[in-house]
Coordinates of N, CA and C in Angstrom, one line a residue:
X1074 N 33.9 -96.8 -161.9 CA 34.7 -96.5 -163.0 C 34.3 -97.3 -164.2
X1075 N 33.5 -96.7 -165.1 CA 32.9 -97.4 -166.2 C 33.2 -96.7 -167.5
X1076 N 34.3 -95.9 -167.6 CA 34.7 -95.3 -168.9 C 35.0 -96.3 -169.9
X1077 N 34.3 -96.3 -171.1 CA 34.5 -97.3 -172.1 C 35.5 -96.8 -173.2
X1078 N 36.2 -97.7 -173.7 CA 37.2 -97.4 -174.7 C 36.5 -97.7 -176.1
X1079 N 36.3 -96.7 -176.9 CA 35.7 -96.8 -178.2 C 34.4 -97.5 -178.0
X1080 N 34.1 -98.6 -178.8 CA 32.9 -99.3 -178.6 C 33.1 -100.6 -177.9
X1081 N 34.2 -100.8 -177.2 CA 34.5 -102.0 -176.5 C 34.3 -101.9 -175.0
X1082 N 33.6 -102.9 -174.4 CA 33.5 -102.9 -173.0 C 33.3 -104.4 -172.6
X1083 N 33.5 -104.7 -171.3 CA 33.5 -106.0 -170.8 C 32.9 -106.0 -169.4
X1084 N 32.3 -107.2 -169.1 CA 31.8 -107.2 -167.7 C 32.8 -107.7 -166.7
X1085 N 32.4 -107.8 -165.4 CA 33.3 -108.2 -164.4 C 33.9 -109.6 -164.6
X1086 N 33.1 -110.5 -165.0 CA 33.5 -111.9 -165.2 C 34.7 -111.9 -166.2
X1087 N 34.5 -111.3 -167.3 CA 35.5 -111.3 -168.4 C 36.8 -110.6 -167.9
X1088 N 36.7 -109.5 -167.1 CA 37.9 -108.8 -166.6 C 38.6 -109.7 -165.6
X1089 N 37.8 -110.4 -164.8 CA 38.5 -111.3 -163.8 C 39.2 -112.5 -164.5
X1090 N 38.6 -113.0 -165.6 CA 39.3 -114.0 -166.3 C 40.6 -113.5 -166.9
X1091 N 40.6 -112.3 -167.4 CA 41.8 -111.7 -167.9 C 42.8 -111.6 -166.8
X1092 N 42.4 -111.2 -165.6 CA 43.3 -111.1 -164.5 C 44.0 -112.4 -164.1
X1093 N 43.1 -113.4 -163.9 CA 43.7 -114.7 -163.4 C 44.5 -115.4 -164.5
X1094 N 44.2 -115.1 -165.8 CA 45.0 -115.7 -166.9 C 46.4 -115.0 -166.9
X1095 N 46.4 -113.7 -166.7 CA 47.7 -113.0 -166.7 C 48.5 -113.4 -165.5
X1096 N 47.8 -113.6 -164.3 CA 48.5 -114.1 -163.1 C 49.1 -115.4 -163.3
X1097 N 48.4 -116.3 -163.9 CA 48.9 -117.7 -164.2 C 50.1 -117.7 -165.1
X1098 N 50.0 -116.8 -166.2 CA 51.2 -116.7 -167.1 C 52.4 -116.1 -166.4
X1099 N 52.1 -115.2 -165.5 CA 53.2 -114.6 -164.8 C 53.9 -115.6 -163.9
X1100 N 53.1 -116.4 -163.2 CA 53.7 -117.4 -162.3 C 54.4 -118.5 -163.1
X1101 N 53.8 -118.9 -164.2 CA 54.5 -119.9 -165.1 C 55.8 -119.4 -165.5
X1102 N 55.9 -118.1 -165.9 CA 57.1 -117.5 -166.3 C 58.1 -117.4 -165.2
X1103 N 57.7 -117.0 -164.0 CA 58.6 -116.9 -162.9 C 59.2 -118.2 -162.5
X1104 N 58.4 -119.3 -162.6 CA 58.8 -120.6 -162.1 C 59.6 -121.4 -163.1
X1105 N 59.1 -121.4 -164.4 CA 59.6 -122.3 -165.4 C 60.4 -121.6 -166.5
X1106 N 60.0 -120.3 -166.8 CA 60.7 -119.6 -167.9 C 61.1 -118.2 -167.5
X1107 N 62.0 -118.1 -166.5 CA 62.4 -116.7 -166.0 C 63.0 -115.9 -167.0
X1108 N 63.5 -116.5 -168.1 CA 64.2 -115.7 -169.2 C 63.2 -115.1 -170.2
X1109 N 62.0 -115.6 -170.1 CA 60.9 -115.1 -171.1 C 60.3 -113.8 -170.4
X1110 N 60.7 -112.7 -170.8 CA 60.3 -111.4 -170.2 C 58.8 -111.1 -170.5
X1111 N 58.3 -111.6 -171.6 CA 57.0 -111.2 -172.0 C 55.9 -111.8 -171.0
X1112 N 56.2 -113.0 -170.5 CA 55.3 -113.6 -169.5 C 55.2 -112.7 -168.3
X1113 N 56.3 -112.2 -167.8 CA 56.3 -111.4 -166.6 C 55.6 -110.0 -166.9
X1114 N 55.8 -109.5 -168.1 CA 55.2 -108.3 -168.5 C 53.6 -108.4 -168.5
X1115 N 53.2 -109.5 -169.1 CA 51.7 -109.8 -169.1 C 51.2 -109.8 -167.7
X1116 N 51.9 -110.4 -166.8 CA 51.5 -110.6 -165.4 C 51.3 -109.3 -164.7
X1117 N 51.9 -108.2 -165.1 CA 51.8 -106.9 -164.4 C 50.4 -106.4 -164.4
X1118 N 49.6 -106.8 -165.3 CA 48.2 -106.2 -165.4 C 47.3 -106.9 -164.3
X1119 N 47.7 -108.0 -163.8 CA 46.8 -108.8 -162.9 C 46.5 -108.2 -161.6
X1120 N 47.5 -107.8 -160.8 CA 47.3 -107.3 -159.5 C 46.4 -106.0 -159.5
X1121 N 46.7 -105.0 -160.4 CA 45.8 -103.9 -160.3 C 44.3 -104.2 -160.6
X1122 N 44.1 -105.1 -161.5 CA 42.7 -105.5 -161.8 C 42.1 -106.2 -160.5
X1123 N 42.8 -107.0 -159.8 CA 42.3 -107.6 -158.6 C 42.1 -106.5 -157.5
X1124 N 43.0 -105.6 -157.4 CA 42.8 -104.5 -156.5 C 41.6 -103.7 -156.8
X1125 N 41.4 -103.4 -158.1 CA 40.2 -102.7 -158.5 C 38.9 -103.4 -158.1
X1126 N 38.8 -104.7 -158.2 CA 37.6 -105.4 -157.9 C 37.4 -105.5 -156.4
X1127 N 38.5 -105.5 -155.6 CA 38.3 -105.4 -154.1 C 37.6 -104.1 -153.8
X1128 N 38.1 -103.0 -154.4 CA 37.4 -101.7 -154.1 C 36.0 -101.7 -154.6
X1129 N 35.7 -102.3 -155.7 CA 34.3 -102.4 -156.2 C 33.5 -103.3 -155.2
X1130 N 34.1 -104.4 -154.8 CA 33.4 -105.3 -153.9 C 33.0 -104.6 -152.6
X1131 N 33.9 -103.7 -152.1 CA 33.6 -103.0 -150.9 C 32.3 -102.2 -151.0
X1132 N 32.1 -101.6 -152.1 CA 30.9 -100.7 -152.3 C 29.7 -101.5 -152.6
X1133 N 29.8 -102.8 -152.9 CA 28.7 -103.6 -153.3 C 28.3 -104.7 -152.3
X1134 N 29.3 -105.1 -151.4 CA 29.0 -106.2 -150.5 C 27.9 -105.8 -149.4
X1135 N 27.2 -106.8 -149.0 CA 26.2 -106.6 -148.0 C 26.7 -106.8 -146.6
X1136 N 27.9 -107.5 -146.6 CA 28.4 -107.9 -145.3 C 30.0 -107.8 -145.4
X1137 N 30.5 -106.7 -145.0 CA 31.9 -106.4 -145.1 C 32.8 -107.4 -144.3
X1138 N 32.3 -107.7 -143.1 CA 33.1 -108.7 -142.3 C 33.2 -110.1 -142.9
X1139 N 32.1 -110.5 -143.5 CA 32.1 -111.8 -144.2 C 33.0 -111.7 -145.4
X1140 N 33.1 -110.6 -146.1 CA 34.0 -110.4 -147.2 C 35.4 -110.5 -146.8
X1141 N 35.7 -109.8 -145.6 CA 37.1 -109.9 -145.1 C 37.4 -111.3 -144.7
X1142 N 36.5 -112.0 -144.0 CA 36.7 -113.4 -143.6 C 37.0 -114.3 -144.7
X1143 N 36.3 -114.1 -145.8 CA 36.5 -115.0 -147.0 C 37.9 -114.8 -147.6
X1144 N 38.3 -113.5 -147.7 CA 39.7 -113.3 -148.2 C 40.7 -113.9 -147.2
X1145 N 40.5 -113.7 -145.9 CA 41.4 -114.2 -144.9 C 41.5 -115.8 -145.0
X1146 N 40.4 -116.4 -145.1 CA 40.4 -117.9 -145.1 C 41.2 -118.4 -146.4
X1147 N 40.9 -117.8 -147.5 CA 41.6 -118.3 -148.7 C 43.1 -117.9 -148.7
X1148 N 43.4 -116.7 -148.1 CA 44.8 -116.3 -148.0 C 45.5 -117.4 -147.1
X1149 N 44.9 -117.8 -146.0 CA 45.5 -118.9 -145.2 C 45.7 -120.2 -146.0
X1150 N 44.7 -120.6 -146.7 CA 44.8 -121.8 -147.5 C 45.9 -121.7 -148.6
X1151 N 46.2 -120.5 -149.0 CA 47.2 -120.4 -150.1 C 48.6 -120.3 -149.5
X1152 N 48.8 -120.2 -148.2 CA 50.1 -119.9 -147.7 C 51.1 -121.0 -148.0
X1153 N 50.7 -122.3 -147.7 CA 51.6 -123.4 -147.9 C 52.0 -123.6 -149.4
X1154 N 51.0 -123.7 -150.3 CA 51.4 -123.9 -151.7 C 52.2 -122.7 -152.2
X1155 N 51.9 -121.5 -151.8 CA 52.6 -120.3 -152.2 C 54.1 -120.4 -151.8
X1156 N 54.3 -120.8 -150.6 CA 55.7 -121.0 -150.1 C 56.4 -122.1 -150.8
X1157 N 55.7 -123.2 -151.1 CA 56.3 -124.3 -151.7 C 56.7 -124.0 -153.2
X1158 N 56.0 -123.1 -153.8 CA 56.2 -122.8 -155.2 C 57.3 -121.7 -155.3
X1159 N 57.3 -120.7 -154.5 CA 58.2 -119.6 -154.6 C 59.3 -119.5 -153.6
X1160 N 59.2 -120.3 -152.5 CA 60.2 -120.4 -151.5 C 60.5 -119.1 -150.8
X1161 N 59.5 -118.3 -150.6 CA 59.7 -117.0 -149.9 C 58.5 -116.8 -148.9
X1162 N 58.4 -115.7 -148.3 CA 57.3 -115.4 -147.3 C 56.0 -115.9 -147.8
X1163 N 55.3 -116.6 -147.0 CA 54.0 -117.2 -147.4 C 52.8 -116.2 -147.5
X1164 N 53.1 -115.0 -147.2 CA 52.1 -114.0 -147.2 C 51.8 -113.5 -148.6
X1165 N 50.9 -114.2 -149.3 CA 50.6 -114.1 -150.7 C 49.7 -112.8 -151.0
X1166 N 49.4 -112.7 -152.2 CA 48.7 -111.5 -152.6 C 47.3 -111.3 -152.0
X1167 N 46.7 -112.4 -151.6 CA 45.4 -112.3 -150.9 C 45.5 -111.5 -149.6
X1168 N 46.6 -111.6 -149.0 CA 46.9 -110.8 -147.8 C 46.9 -109.3 -148.1
X1169 N 47.6 -109.0 -149.2 CA 47.6 -107.6 -149.7 C 46.2 -107.1 -150.0
X1170 N 45.4 -107.9 -150.6 CA 44.0 -107.5 -151.0 C 43.2 -107.3 -149.7
X1171 N 43.4 -108.2 -148.7 CA 42.7 -108.1 -147.4 C 43.1 -106.8 -146.7
X1172 N 44.4 -106.5 -146.7 CA 44.9 -105.3 -146.1 C 44.3 -104.1 -146.8
X1173 N 44.2 -104.1 -148.1 CA 43.6 -103.0 -148.9 C 42.1 -102.8 -148.5
X1174 N 41.4 -104.0 -148.3 CA 40.0 -103.9 -147.9 C 39.9 -103.3 -146.5
X1175 N 40.8 -103.7 -145.6 CA 40.7 -103.1 -144.2 C 41.1 -101.7 -144.3
X1176 N 42.0 -101.3 -145.1 CA 42.3 -99.8 -145.2 C 41.1 -99.0 -145.6
X1177 N 40.4 -99.5 -146.7 CA 39.2 -98.8 -147.1 C 38.2 -98.7 -145.9
X1178 N 38.0 -99.8 -145.3 CA 37.0 -99.9 -144.2 C 37.4 -98.9 -143.1
X1179 N 38.7 -98.8 -142.7 CA 39.1 -97.8 -141.7 C 39.1 -96.4 -142.1
X1180 N 39.5 -96.1 -143.4 CA 39.5 -94.7 -143.9 C 38.1 -94.2 -144.0
X1181 N 37.1 -95.0 -144.2 CA 35.7 -94.6 -144.3 C 35.2 -94.1 -142.9
X1182 N 36.0 -94.4 -141.9 CA 35.5 -94.1 -140.5 C 36.3 -92.9 -139.9
X1183 N 37.1 -92.3 -140.7 CA 37.7 -91.0 -140.3 C 37.5 -89.9 -141.3
X1184 N 37.5 -88.7 -140.8 CA 37.2 -87.6 -141.7 C 38.4 -86.9 -142.3
X1185 N 39.4 -86.7 -141.5 CA 40.6 -86.0 -141.9 C 41.4 -86.7 -142.9
X1186 N 41.9 -86.0 -143.9 CA 42.7 -86.6 -145.0 C 44.0 -87.2 -144.4
X1187 N 44.6 -86.4 -143.5 CA 45.9 -86.9 -143.0 C 45.7 -88.2 -142.2
X1188 N 44.6 -88.4 -141.6 CA 44.3 -89.7 -141.0 C 44.1 -90.8 -142.0
X1189 N 43.4 -90.5 -143.1 CA 43.2 -91.5 -144.1 C 44.5 -91.9 -144.7
X1190 N 45.4 -91.0 -145.1 CA 46.7 -91.3 -145.7 C 47.6 -92.0 -144.7
X1191 N 47.4 -91.6 -143.4 CA 48.2 -92.3 -142.4 C 47.9 -93.8 -142.3
X1192 N 46.6 -94.1 -142.4 CA 46.1 -95.5 -142.4 C 46.7 -96.2 -143.6
X1193 N 46.6 -95.6 -144.8 CA 47.2 -96.2 -146.0 C 48.7 -96.5 -145.8
X1194 N 49.4 -95.5 -145.3 CA 50.8 -95.7 -145.1 C 51.1 -96.8 -144.1
X1195 N 50.3 -96.9 -143.0 CA 50.5 -98.0 -142.0 C 50.3 -99.3 -142.7
X1196 N 49.2 -99.4 -143.5 CA 48.9 -100.7 -144.1 C 50.0 -101.1 -145.1
X1197 N 50.6 -100.1 -145.8 CA 51.7 -100.4 -146.7 C 52.9 -100.9 -146.0
X1198 N 53.2 -100.3 -144.8 CA 54.3 -100.7 -144.0 C 54.1 -102.1 -143.5
X1199 N 52.9 -102.4 -143.0 CA 52.6 -103.7 -142.5 C 52.9 -104.8 -143.6
X1200 N 52.4 -104.5 -144.9 CA 52.6 -105.4 -146.0 C 54.1 -105.6 -146.3
X1201 N 54.9 -104.5 -146.2 CA 56.3 -104.6 -146.4 C 57.0 -105.4 -145.3
X1202 N 56.6 -105.2 -144.1 CA 57.3 -105.9 -143.0 C 56.9 -107.4 -143.0
X1203 N 55.7 -107.7 -143.5 CA 55.3 -109.1 -143.6 C 56.0 -109.8 -144.8
X1204 N 56.5 -109.0 -145.7 CA 57.1 -109.5 -146.9 C 56.0 -110.1 -147.9
X1205 N 54.9 -109.4 -148.0 CA 53.8 -109.9 -148.8 C 54.2 -109.9 -150.3
X1206 N 53.4 -110.6 -151.0 CA 53.6 -110.7 -152.5 C 53.6 -109.3 -153.1
X1207 N 52.8 -108.4 -152.6 CA 52.7 -107.1 -153.2 C 53.3 -106.0 -152.4
X1208 N 54.6 -106.2 -152.1 CA 55.3 -105.2 -151.2 C 55.3 -103.9 -151.9
X1209 N 55.1 -103.8 -153.2 CA 55.2 -102.6 -153.9 C 53.9 -101.8 -153.8
X1210 N 53.0 -102.2 -152.9 CA 51.9 -101.3 -152.5 C 50.5 -101.7 -153.1
X1211 N 50.3 -103.0 -153.2 CA 49.0 -103.5 -153.7 C 47.9 -103.1 -152.7
X1212 N 48.2 -103.1 -151.4 CA 47.2 -102.7 -150.5 C 46.8 -101.3 -150.6
X1213 N 47.8 -100.4 -150.9 CA 47.6 -99.0 -151.1 C 46.8 -98.8 -152.4
X1214 N 47.1 -99.6 -153.4 CA 46.4 -99.5 -154.7 C 44.9 -99.7 -154.6
X1215 N 44.5 -100.7 -153.7 CA 43.1 -100.9 -153.5 C 42.4 -99.6 -153.0
X1216 N 43.1 -98.9 -152.2 CA 42.6 -97.6 -151.7 C 42.5 -96.5 -152.8
X1217 N 43.6 -96.5 -153.6 CA 43.6 -95.5 -154.7 C 42.5 -95.7 -155.7
X1218 N 42.1 -97.0 -156.0 CA 41.0 -97.2 -156.9 C 39.7 -96.8 -156.2
X1219 N 39.6 -96.9 -154.9 CA 38.4 -96.5 -154.2 C 38.3 -95.0 -154.1
X1220 N 39.5 -94.3 -153.8 CA 39.5 -92.9 -153.5 C 39.3 -92.1 -154.8
X1221 N 40.0 -92.6 -155.9 CA 40.0 -91.8 -157.2 C 39.2 -92.5 -158.3
X1222 N 38.1 -93.2 -157.9 CA 37.3 -94.0 -158.9 C 36.7 -93.1 -159.9
X1223 N 36.5 -91.8 -159.6 CA 35.9 -90.8 -160.5 C 36.8 -89.8 -161.0
X1224 N 38.1 -90.0 -160.7 CA 39.1 -89.0 -161.1 C 40.3 -89.7 -161.8
X1225 N 40.2 -89.9 -163.1 CA 41.2 -90.7 -163.8 C 42.6 -90.1 -163.7
X1226 N 42.7 -88.8 -163.8 CA 44.0 -88.1 -163.8 C 44.7 -88.4 -162.5
X1227 N 43.9 -88.2 -161.4 CA 44.5 -88.4 -160.1 C 44.9 -89.9 -159.9
X1228 N 44.1 -90.8 -160.4 CA 44.4 -92.2 -160.3 C 45.7 -92.5 -161.0
X1229 N 45.9 -92.1 -162.3 CA 47.1 -92.3 -163.0 C 48.3 -91.7 -162.4
X1230 N 48.2 -90.5 -161.9 CA 49.3 -89.8 -161.2 C 49.7 -90.6 -159.9
X1231 N 48.7 -91.0 -159.1 CA 49.0 -91.6 -157.8 C 49.6 -93.0 -158.1
X1232 N 49.1 -93.7 -159.1 CA 49.7 -95.0 -159.4 C 51.1 -94.9 -159.9
X1233 N 51.3 -93.8 -160.7 CA 52.7 -93.6 -161.2 C 53.7 -93.3 -160.1
X1234 N 53.2 -92.5 -159.1 CA 54.0 -92.2 -157.9 C 54.3 -93.5 -157.1
X1235 N 53.2 -94.3 -157.0 CA 53.3 -95.5 -156.2 C 54.3 -96.5 -156.8
X1236 N 54.4 -96.6 -158.1 CA 55.3 -97.6 -158.7 C 56.6 -97.1 -159.1
X1237 N 56.7 -95.8 -159.4 CA 58.0 -95.3 -159.8 C 58.9 -94.8 -158.7
X1238 N 58.3 -94.1 -157.7 CA 59.1 -93.6 -156.6 C 60.0 -94.6 -155.8
X1239 N 59.4 -95.8 -155.5 CA 60.2 -96.8 -154.8 C 61.4 -97.2 -155.7
X1240 N 61.3 -97.3 -157.0 CA 62.4 -97.6 -157.8 C 63.5 -96.6 -157.8
X1241 N 63.1 -95.3 -157.9 CA 64.0 -94.2 -157.9 C 64.8 -94.2 -156.6
X1242 N 64.1 -94.4 -155.5 CA 64.7 -94.4 -154.1 C 65.7 -95.5 -154.0
X1243 N 65.3 -96.7 -154.6 CA 66.1 -97.9 -154.5 C 67.4 -97.7 -155.3
X1244 N 67.3 -97.1 -156.4 CA 68.5 -96.8 -157.3 C 69.4 -95.8 -156.6
X1245 N 68.8 -94.8 -156.0 CA 69.7 -93.8 -155.2 C 70.4 -94.5 -154.0
X1246 N 69.6 -95.3 -153.3 CA 70.2 -96.0 -152.2 C 71.3 -97.0 -152.6
X1247 N 71.1 -97.6 -153.8 CA 72.1 -98.6 -154.2 C 73.5 -97.9 -154.6
X1248 N 73.4 -96.6 -154.7 CA 74.7 -95.9 -155.0 C 75.6 -95.9 -153.7
X1249 N 74.9 -96.1 -152.6 CA 75.7 -96.2 -151.3 C 75.9 -97.7 -151.0
X1250 N 74.9 -98.5 -151.3 CA 75.0 -99.9 -151.0 C 74.5 -100.8 -152.2
X1251 N 75.5 -101.2 -153.0 CA 75.2 -102.0 -154.2 C 74.3 -103.2 -153.9
X1252 N 74.5 -103.8 -152.8 CA 73.8 -105.0 -152.5 C 72.3 -104.8 -152.3
X1253 N 71.9 -103.5 -152.1 CA 70.5 -103.2 -151.9 C 69.7 -103.2 -153.2
X1254 N 70.3 -103.2 -154.3 CA 69.6 -103.2 -155.6 C 68.9 -104.5 -155.8
X1255 N 67.6 -104.5 -155.9 CA 66.8 -105.7 -156.1 C 67.2 -106.5 -157.4
X1256 N 67.4 -107.8 -157.2 CA 67.8 -108.6 -158.4 C 66.6 -109.2 -159.1
X1257 N 65.4 -109.1 -158.5 CA 64.2 -109.7 -159.1 C 63.8 -108.8 -160.3
X1258 N 63.6 -109.4 -161.4 CA 63.1 -108.7 -162.6 C 61.7 -108.1 -162.4
X1259 N 60.9 -108.9 -161.5 CA 59.6 -108.4 -161.3 C 59.5 -107.0 -160.7
X1260 N 60.5 -106.7 -159.8 CA 60.6 -105.4 -159.2 C 60.6 -104.3 -160.2
X1261 N 61.4 -104.5 -161.3 CA 61.7 -103.4 -162.3 C 60.6 -103.4 -163.3
X1262 N 59.7 -104.3 -163.3 CA 58.6 -104.3 -164.2 C 57.3 -103.7 -163.7
X1263 N 57.3 -103.3 -162.4 CA 56.1 -102.8 -161.8 C 55.4 -101.6 -162.5
X1264 N 56.2 -100.7 -163.0 CA 55.5 -99.6 -163.7 C 54.6 -100.0 -164.9
X1265 N 54.9 -101.2 -165.4 CA 54.1 -101.7 -166.5 C 52.7 -102.1 -166.0
X1266 N 52.4 -102.1 -164.7 CA 51.1 -102.3 -164.2 C 50.1 -101.3 -164.6
X1267 N 50.6 -100.1 -165.1 CA 49.7 -99.0 -165.6 C 49.0 -99.5 -166.9
X1268 N 49.5 -100.5 -167.5 CA 48.9 -101.0 -168.7 C 47.5 -101.7 -168.4
X1269 N 47.3 -101.9 -167.1 CA 46.0 -102.5 -166.8 C 44.9 -101.5 -166.8
X1270 N 45.2 -100.2 -166.8 CA 44.2 -99.2 -166.7 C 43.2 -99.2 -167.9
X1271 N 43.7 -99.3 -169.2 CA 42.7 -99.4 -170.3 C 41.7 -100.5 -170.2
X1272 N 42.2 -101.6 -169.6 CA 41.3 -102.8 -169.4 C 40.2 -102.4 -168.4
X1273 N 40.7 -101.8 -167.3 CA 39.8 -101.4 -166.2 C 38.8 -100.4 -166.7
X1274 N 39.2 -99.4 -167.5 CA 38.3 -98.4 -168.0 C 37.3 -99.0 -168.9
X1275 N 37.6 -100.1 -169.5 CA 36.6 -100.8 -170.3 C 35.5 -101.5 -169.6
X1276 N 35.6 -101.6 -168.3 CA 34.6 -102.3 -167.5 C 33.3 -101.6 -167.5
X1277 N 32.2 -102.3 -167.8 CA 30.9 -101.7 -168.0 C 30.0 -101.7 -166.8
X1278 N 30.6 -102.2 -165.7 CA 29.9 -102.1 -164.4 C 28.9 -103.3 -164.2
X1279 N 28.9 -104.2 -165.2 CA 28.0 -105.4 -165.0 C 28.8 -106.6 -164.5
X1280 N 28.1 -107.4 -163.7 CA 28.8 -108.6 -163.1 C 29.2 -109.6 -164.1
X1281 N 28.3 -109.9 -165.0 CA 28.5 -111.0 -165.9 C 28.2 -112.4 -165.2
X1282 N 28.8 -113.4 -165.6 CA 28.5 -114.7 -165.0 C 28.8 -114.7 -163.5
X1283 N 27.9 -115.2 -162.7 CA 28.1 -115.2 -161.3 C 28.8 -116.4 -160.7
X1284 N 30.1 -116.4 -160.9 CA 30.9 -117.5 -160.3 C 31.7 -116.8 -159.2
X1285 N 31.1 -116.6 -158.1 CA 31.6 -115.8 -157.0 C 32.9 -116.3 -156.5
X1286 N 33.1 -117.6 -156.4 CA 34.3 -118.2 -155.7 C 35.4 -118.6 -156.7
X1287 N 35.2 -118.2 -158.0 CA 36.1 -118.7 -159.0 C 37.6 -118.3 -158.7
X1288 N 37.8 -117.0 -158.4 CA 39.2 -116.5 -158.2 C 39.7 -117.1 -156.9
X1289 N 38.8 -117.1 -155.9 CA 39.3 -117.6 -154.6 C 39.8 -119.0 -154.7
X1290 N 39.1 -119.9 -155.4 CA 39.5 -121.3 -155.5 C 40.6 -121.4 -156.5
X1291 N 40.6 -120.6 -157.6 CA 41.7 -120.7 -158.6 C 43.0 -120.4 -158.0
X1292 N 43.1 -119.4 -157.1 CA 44.4 -119.0 -156.6 C 45.2 -120.1 -155.9
X1293 N 44.7 -120.7 -154.9 CA 45.5 -121.8 -154.3 C 45.6 -123.0 -155.2
X1294 N 44.5 -123.2 -156.0 CA 44.5 -124.4 -156.9 C 45.6 -124.3 -157.9
X1295 N 45.8 -123.2 -158.5 CA 46.9 -123.1 -159.6 C 48.3 -123.2 -159.0
X1296 N 48.4 -122.8 -157.7 CA 49.7 -122.9 -157.0 C 50.0 -124.4 -156.7
X1297 N 49.0 -125.1 -156.3 CA 49.1 -126.6 -156.1 C 49.5 -127.3 -157.4
X1298 N 48.9 -126.9 -158.5 CA 49.2 -127.5 -159.8 C 50.6 -127.1 -160.2
X1299 N 51.0 -125.9 -160.0 CA 52.4 -125.5 -160.4 C 53.4 -126.3 -159.5
X1300 N 53.1 -126.5 -158.3 CA 54.0 -127.3 -157.4 C 54.1 -128.7 -157.9
X1301 N 52.9 -129.3 -158.3 CA 52.9 -130.6 -158.8 C 53.8 -130.8 -160.0
X1302 N 53.7 -129.8 -161.0 CA 54.5 -129.9 -162.2 C 55.9 -129.7 -161.9
X1303 N 56.3 -128.9 -160.9 CA 57.7 -128.7 -160.5 C 58.3 -130.0 -160.0
X1304 N 57.5 -130.8 -159.3 CA 58.0 -132.1 -158.8 C 58.1 -133.1 -159.9
X1305 N 57.2 -133.1 -160.8 CA 57.3 -134.0 -161.9 C 58.5 -133.8 -162.8
X1306 N 58.8 -132.5 -163.0 CA 60.0 -132.1 -163.8 C 61.3 -132.5 -163.1
X1307 N 61.3 -132.3 -161.8 CA 62.5 -132.7 -161.0 C 62.7 -134.2 -161.0

């Protein structure tokens, strides 16, 4: 997906920097400034960009099993700091991205569409049951970027369905059970993840600076820093 916007384009390194910056601002907002909505809004662009690069990585990696292992190791390393910072299920976004990678790997090995979508649904259910950071379907989003990388309309439509339908269903269900309505502001901001698409469409297909482990190291490291600041403030 290398559709450029006007005369602007950026390489993979630049786009990844945008993603981790948005993620850091989102987490800072969630932990220290929950009343500042703009920080959470900015953060919505992060996960789709990460999901996009997982789908890109799948097509370019020479060793898919090593790629999966790398994600798994850093997901494990991030569990404790993630739990300490957010106080919820330690299954962080790296587990979602790993599930997404596994979904692509498995769907590539079946021919029937109903089998492919069955695998996507199963992966999404697993993420939901684990209580991962991306319960709203980040693992499925990885597959959508892979499946519709050359069909922008289908991608926008499928992403819209992925983010809007759960909200509609939750609102309808809350009419029966008010306690079921999510209190987290992050849940209601998920449709703003679509704002990541113009950035992704500006990707020129070039790697840029080759700092392969930057994101992997940054993710647990920034959580440790946030936890340290939390303790200093307390």
